[in-house]
Amino acid sequence: MLAIGRALVRWRALTLPMAEPTNCAHPRCPARLAALAASVMALVFCLFFAAASPAQDLQSQLDQKKQQLQQKRDRAGVLSTTIQRYNERISALEGQVATLRNRVAIVGAELARKEAELNNDQRQLVVMRARLKRSLKALSERLVAIYKSDSPDMISVILNAHGFDDL
């Protein structure tokens, strides 16, 4: 923009009336033609630089945007690779989770089976303890009864013996 302003100042300087009057009143006077040519040149110069400057600005902006786009594409490629690695890791972890869930189901079924066995064994233990209690009571009563009964005589001992070891 500064170049346009300078060119405009030069153009005005060339087109302003001269301080010294010229004797040329003819439209094809060399001084007038030179001034006109200078004015046209200044105008062309201004237009050229005015058009070139925005074109350069637009080109630099375009180059900058292309560079930014390439950076974004590069970043997208990196992110895409990262996402792919995370997806692979997630798939592997999902497989491990499925395996662990199957293992939990198997162990849970085994636990239920063992708990059922434990409950059955506990019921049998209660029954066996009750039977042991009754047997101990009957044995105790029998021992007391034997103790209180008459003492055996010699003939019954000999007859009940199966050999010399029993005597």
PDB file of C-alpha atoms in Angstrom:
ATOM      1  CA  MET A   1       0.000   0.000   0.000  1.00  0.00           C
ATOM      2  CA  LEU A   2       2.883   2.296   0.694  1.00  0.00           C
ATOM      3  CA  ALA A   3       4.186   1.767  -2.845  1.00  0.00           C
ATOM      4  CA  ILE A   4       0.803   2.781  -4.262  1.00  0.00           C
ATOM      5  CA  GLY A   5       0.861   6.008  -2.250  1.00  0.00           C
ATOM      6  CA  ARG A   6       4.360   6.891  -3.467  1.00  0.00           C
ATOM      7  CA  ALA A   7       3.436   6.223  -7.073  1.00  0.00           C
ATOM      8  CA  LEU A   8       0.345   8.412  -6.690  1.00  0.00           C
ATOM      9  CA  VAL A   9       2.482  11.278  -5.341  1.00  0.00           C
ATOM     10  CA  ARG A  10       4.856  10.953  -8.299  1.00  0.00           C
ATOM     11  CA  TRP A  11       1.948  10.908 -10.740  1.00  0.00           C
ATOM     12  CA  ARG A  12       0.507  14.095  -9.243  1.00  0.00           C
ATOM     13  CA  ALA A  13       3.886  15.768  -9.417  1.00  0.00           C
ATOM     14  CA  LEU A  14       4.122  14.948 -13.082  1.00  0.00           C
ATOM     15  CA  THR A  15       0.609  16.062 -13.941  1.00  0.00           C
ATOM     16  CA  LEU A  16       0.529  19.310 -11.953  1.00  0.00           C
ATOM     17  CA  PRO A  17       0.861  22.487 -14.041  1.00  0.00           C
ATOM     18  CA  MET A  18       4.383  23.654 -14.380  1.00  0.00           C
ATOM     19  CA  ALA A  19       5.515  26.826 -12.751  1.00  0.00           C
ATOM     20  CA  GLU A  20       6.959  28.180 -15.963  1.00  0.00           C
ATOM     21  CA  PRO A  21       4.531  28.761 -18.749  1.00  0.00           C
ATOM     22  CA  THR A  22       5.244  26.952 -21.947  1.00  0.00           C
ATOM     23  CA  ASN A  23       4.693  28.395 -25.372  1.00  0.00           C
ATOM     24  CA  CYS A  24       3.181  25.139 -26.518  1.00  0.00           C
ATOM     25  CA  ALA A  25      -0.572  25.399 -26.850  1.00  0.00           C
ATOM     26  CA  HIS A  26      -0.848  22.757 -29.436  1.00  0.00           C
ATOM     27  CA  PRO A  27      -2.267  19.385 -28.248  1.00  0.00           C
ATOM     28  CA  ARG A  28       0.662  17.573 -29.875  1.00  0.00           C
ATOM     29  CA  CYS A  29       3.284  19.650 -28.218  1.00  0.00           C
ATOM     30  CA  PRO A  30       6.315  17.550 -27.134  1.00  0.00           C
ATOM     31  CA  ALA A  31       6.176  18.876 -23.568  1.00  0.00           C
ATOM     32  CA  ARG A  32       2.520  18.013 -23.276  1.00  0.00           C
ATOM     33  CA  LEU A  33       3.086  14.607 -24.843  1.00  0.00           C
ATOM     34  CA  ALA A  34       5.975  13.967 -22.456  1.00  0.00           C
ATOM     35  CA  ALA A  35       3.820  14.942 -19.485  1.00  0.00           C
ATOM     36  CA  LEU A  36       0.996  12.759 -20.757  1.00  0.00           C
ATOM     37  CA  ALA A  37       3.372   9.855 -21.343  1.00  0.00           C
ATOM     38  CA  ALA A  38       4.816  10.311 -17.853  1.00  0.00           C
ATOM     39  CA  SER A  39       1.297  10.339 -16.407  1.00  0.00           C
ATOM     40  CA  VAL A  40       0.366   7.152 -18.273  1.00  0.00           C
ATOM     41  CA  MET A  41       3.618   5.515 -17.188  1.00  0.00           C
ATOM     42  CA  ALA A  42       2.981   6.522 -13.597  1.00  0.00           C
ATOM     43  CA  LEU A  43      -0.552   5.154 -13.818  1.00  0.00           C
ATOM     44  CA  VAL A  44       0.674   1.886 -15.361  1.00  0.00           C
ATOM     45  CA  PHE A  45       3.390   1.709 -12.734  1.00  0.00           C
ATOM     46  CA  CYS A  46       0.856   2.221  -9.935  1.00  0.00           C
ATOM     47  CA  LEU A  47      -1.494  -0.358 -11.376  1.00  0.00           C
ATOM     48  CA  PHE A  48       1.316  -2.853 -11.845  1.00  0.00           C
ATOM     49  CA  PHE A  49       2.562  -2.555  -8.282  1.00  0.00           C
ATOM     50  CA  ALA A  50      -0.940  -2.336  -6.890  1.00  0.00           C
ATOM     51  CA  ALA A  51      -1.868  -5.543  -8.696  1.00  0.00           C
ATOM     52  CA  ALA A  52       1.458  -7.247  -7.937  1.00  0.00           C
ATOM     53  CA  SER A  53       1.373  -6.486  -4.240  1.00  0.00           C
ATOM     54  CA  PRO A  54      -2.001  -8.146  -3.519  1.00  0.00           C
ATOM     55  CA  ALA A  55      -1.030 -11.023  -5.783  1.00  0.00           C
ATOM     56  CA  GLN A  56       2.123 -11.515  -3.750  1.00  0.00           C
ATOM     57  CA  ASP A  57       0.079 -11.269  -0.542  1.00  0.00           C
ATOM     58  CA  LEU A  58      -2.404 -13.788  -1.896  1.00  0.00           C
ATOM     59  CA  GLN A  59       0.411 -16.108  -3.005  1.00  0.00           C
ATOM     60  CA  SER A  60       2.091 -15.902   0.386  1.00  0.00           C
ATOM     61  CA  GLN A  61      -1.248 -16.533   2.095  1.00  0.00           C
ATOM     62  CA  LEU A  62      -1.860 -19.489  -0.212  1.00  0.00           C
ATOM     63  CA  ASP A  63       1.607 -20.871   0.517  1.00  0.00           C
ATOM     64  CA  GLN A  64       1.020 -20.400   4.240  1.00  0.00           C
ATOM     65  CA  LYS A  65      -2.348 -22.163   4.071  1.00  0.00           C
ATOM     66  CA  LYS A  66      -0.808 -25.009   2.055  1.00  0.00           C
ATOM     67  CA  GLN A  67       1.888 -25.369   4.691  1.00  0.00           C
ATOM     68  CA  GLN A  68      -0.719 -25.349   7.470  1.00  0.00           C
ATOM     69  CA  LEU A  69      -2.770 -27.920   5.562  1.00  0.00           C
ATOM     70  CA  GLN A  70       0.270 -30.151   5.155  1.00  0.00           C
ATOM     71  CA  GLN A  71       1.019 -29.835   8.871  1.00  0.00           C
ATOM     72  CA  LYS A  72      -2.581 -30.771   9.669  1.00  0.00           C
ATOM     73  CA  ARG A  73      -2.364 -33.760   7.305  1.00  0.00           C
ATOM     74  CA  ASP A  74       0.885 -34.859   8.918  1.00  0.00           C
ATOM     75  CA  ARG A  75      -0.697 -34.513  12.357  1.00  0.00           C
ATOM     76  CA  ALA A  76      -3.774 -36.414  11.154  1.00  0.00           C
ATOM     77  CA  GLY A  77      -1.498 -39.215   9.931  1.00  0.00           C
ATOM     78  CA  VAL A  78       0.243 -39.377  13.301  1.00  0.00           C
ATOM     79  CA  LEU A  79      -3.084 -39.346  15.126  1.00  0.00           C
ATOM     80  CA  SER A  80      -4.462 -41.990  12.782  1.00  0.00           C
ATOM     81  CA  THR A  81      -1.518 -44.251  13.565  1.00  0.00           C
ATOM     82  CA  THR A  82      -1.929 -43.599  17.274  1.00  0.00           C
ATOM     83  CA  ILE A  83      -5.647 -44.354  17.102  1.00  0.00           C
ATOM     84  CA  GLN A  84      -4.911 -47.565  15.188  1.00  0.00           C
ATOM     85  CA  ARG A  85      -2.467 -48.675  17.896  1.00  0.00           C
ATOM     86  CA  TYR A  86      -5.027 -47.873  20.594  1.00  0.00           C
ATOM     87  CA  ASN A  87      -7.698 -49.810  18.692  1.00  0.00           C
ATOM     88  CA  GLU A  88      -5.385 -52.816  18.447  1.00  0.00           C
ATOM     89  CA  ARG A  89      -4.635 -52.585  22.170  1.00  0.00           C
ATOM     90  CA  ILE A  90      -8.349 -52.291  22.955  1.00  0.00           C
ATOM     91  CA  SER A  91      -9.076 -55.369  20.826  1.00  0.00           C
ATOM     92  CA  ALA A  92      -6.379 -57.321  22.643  1.00  0.00           C
ATOM     93  CA  LEU A  93      -7.729 -56.208  26.015  1.00  0.00           C
ATOM     94  CA  GLU A  94     -11.276 -57.101  24.993  1.00  0.00           C
ATOM     95  CA  GLY A  95     -10.017 -60.598  24.108  1.00  0.00           C
ATOM     96  CA  GLN A  96      -8.350 -60.876  27.505  1.00  0.00           C
ATOM     97  CA  VAL A  97     -11.521 -59.678  29.217  1.00  0.00           C
ATOM     98  CA  ALA A  98     -13.581 -62.301  27.348  1.00  0.00           C
ATOM     99  CA  THR A  99     -11.110 -65.007  28.386  1.00  0.00           C
ATOM    100  CA  LEU A 100     -11.224 -63.832  31.996  1.00  0.00           C
ATOM    101  CA  ARG A 101     -15.023 -63.767  31.968  1.00  0.00           C
ATOM    102  CA  ASN A 102     -15.077 -67.355  30.716  1.00  0.00           C
ATOM    103  CA  ARG A 103     -12.623 -68.311  33.450  1.00  0.00           C
ATOM    104  CA  VAL A 104     -14.777 -66.549  36.060  1.00  0.00           C
ATOM    105  CA  ALA A 105     -17.821 -68.492  34.818  1.00  0.00           C
ATOM    106  CA  ILE A 106     -15.932 -71.798  35.048  1.00  0.00           C
ATOM    107  CA  VAL A 107     -14.579 -71.022  38.511  1.00  0.00           C
ATOM    108  CA  GLY A 108     -18.032 -69.841  39.608  1.00  0.00           C
ATOM    109  CA  ALA A 109     -19.583 -73.136  38.492  1.00  0.00           C
ATOM    110  CA  GLU A 110     -16.848 -75.077  40.296  1.00  0.00           C
ATOM    111  CA  LEU A 111     -17.380 -72.982  43.421  1.00  0.00           C
ATOM    112  CA  ALA A 112     -21.123 -73.679  43.343  1.00  0.00           C
ATOM    113  CA  ARG A 113     -20.402 -77.409  43.002  1.00  0.00           C
ATOM    114  CA  LYS A 114     -17.948 -77.333  45.925  1.00  0.00           C
ATOM    115  CA  GLU A 115     -20.411 -75.357  48.072  1.00  0.00           C
ATOM    116  CA  ALA A 116     -23.075 -77.988  47.369  1.00  0.00           C
ATOM    117  CA  GLU A 117     -20.602 -80.722  48.403  1.00  0.00           C
ATOM    118  CA  LEU A 118     -19.765 -78.764  51.563  1.00  0.00           C
ATOM    119  CA  ASN A 119     -23.447 -78.397  52.468  1.00  0.00           C
ATOM    120  CA  ASN A 120     -23.998 -82.131  51.891  1.00  0.00           C
ATOM    121  CA  ASP A 121     -20.930 -83.010  53.990  1.00  0.00           C
ATOM    122  CA  GLN A 122     -22.088 -80.676  56.783  1.00  0.00           C
ATOM    123  CA  ARG A 123     -25.502 -82.395  56.860  1.00  0.00           C
ATOM    124  CA  GLN A 124     -23.790 -85.799  56.987  1.00  0.00           C
ATOM    125  CA  LEU A 125     -21.550 -84.539  59.789  1.00  0.00           C
ATOM    126  CA  VAL A 126     -24.584 -83.500  61.841  1.00  0.00           C
ATOM    127  CA  VAL A 127     -26.155 -86.953  61.306  1.00  0.00           C
ATOM    128  CA  MET A 128     -22.881 -88.746  62.183  1.00  0.00           C
ATOM    129  CA  ARG A 129     -22.396 -86.672  65.341  1.00  0.00           C
ATOM    130  CA  ALA A 130     -25.915 -87.520  66.473  1.00  0.00           C
ATOM    131  CA  ARG A 131     -25.247 -91.237  65.749  1.00  0.00           C
ATOM    132  CA  LEU A 132     -21.918 -91.038  67.640  1.00  0.00           C
ATOM    133  CA  LYS A 133     -23.669 -89.444  70.603  1.00  0.00           C
ATOM    134  CA  ARG A 134     -26.282 -92.216  70.648  1.00  0.00           C
ATOM    135  CA  SER A 135     -23.591 -94.901  70.279  1.00  0.00           C
ATOM    136  CA  LEU A 136     -21.492 -93.424  73.081  1.00  0.00           C
ATOM    137  CA  LYS A 137     -24.542 -93.256  75.311  1.00  0.00           C
ATOM    138  CA  ALA A 138     -25.458 -96.879  74.513  1.00  0.00           C
ATOM    139  CA  LEU A 139     -21.876 -98.013  75.125  1.00  0.00           C
ATOM    140  CA  SER A 140     -21.780 -96.130  78.390  1.00  0.00           C
ATOM    141  CA  GLU A 141     -25.026 -97.726  79.491  1.00  0.00           C
ATOM    142  CA  ARG A 142     -23.758-101.191  78.469  1.00  0.00           C
ATOM    143  CA  LEU A 143     -20.502-100.744  80.387  1.00  0.00           C
ATOM    144  CA  VAL A 144     -22.397 -99.690  83.462  1.00  0.00           C
ATOM    145  CA  ALA A 145     -24.718-102.668  83.038  1.00  0.00           C
ATOM    146  CA  ILE A 146     -21.807-105.094  82.684  1.00  0.00           C
ATOM    147  CA  TYR A 147     -20.111-103.590  85.704  1.00  0.00           C
ATOM    148  CA  LYS A 148     -23.251-103.938  87.795  1.00  0.00           C
ATOM    149  CA  SER A 149     -23.958-107.493  86.658  1.00  0.00           C
ATOM    150  CA  ASP A 150     -22.708-110.586  88.497  1.00  0.00           C
ATOM    151  CA  SER A 151     -19.105-111.495  88.159  1.00  0.00           C
ATOM    152  CA  PRO A 152     -18.451-114.348  85.792  1.00  0.00           C
ATOM    153  CA  ASP A 153     -17.706-117.765  87.194  1.00  0.00           C
ATOM    154  CA  MET A 154     -14.771-119.909  86.196  1.00  0.00           C
ATOM    155  CA  ILE A 155     -16.701-122.288  83.994  1.00  0.00           C
ATOM    156  CA  SER A 156     -18.283-119.561  81.843  1.00  0.00           C
ATOM    157  CA  VAL A 157     -14.857-117.957  81.309  1.00  0.00           C
ATOM    158  CA  ILE A 158     -13.337-121.228  80.137  1.00  0.00           C
ATOM    159  CA  LEU A 159     -16.281-122.020  77.894  1.00  0.00           C
ATOM    160  CA  ASN A 160     -16.268-118.600  76.298  1.00  0.00           C
ATOM    161  CA  ALA A 161     -12.503-118.627  75.682  1.00  0.00           C
ATOM    162  CA  HIS A 162     -11.364-119.429  72.146  1.00  0.00           C
ATOM    163  CA  GLY A 163      -7.854-120.324  73.143  1.00  0.00           C
ATOM    164  CA  PHE A 164      -5.146-119.850  75.775  1.00  0.00           C
ATOM    165  CA  ASP A 165      -4.713-116.232  74.713  1.00  0.00           C
ATOM    166  CA  ASP A 166      -8.211-115.355  75.878  1.00  0.00           C
ATOM    167  CA  LEU A 167      -7.621-116.908  79.351  1.00  0.00           C
TER     168      LEU A 167
END
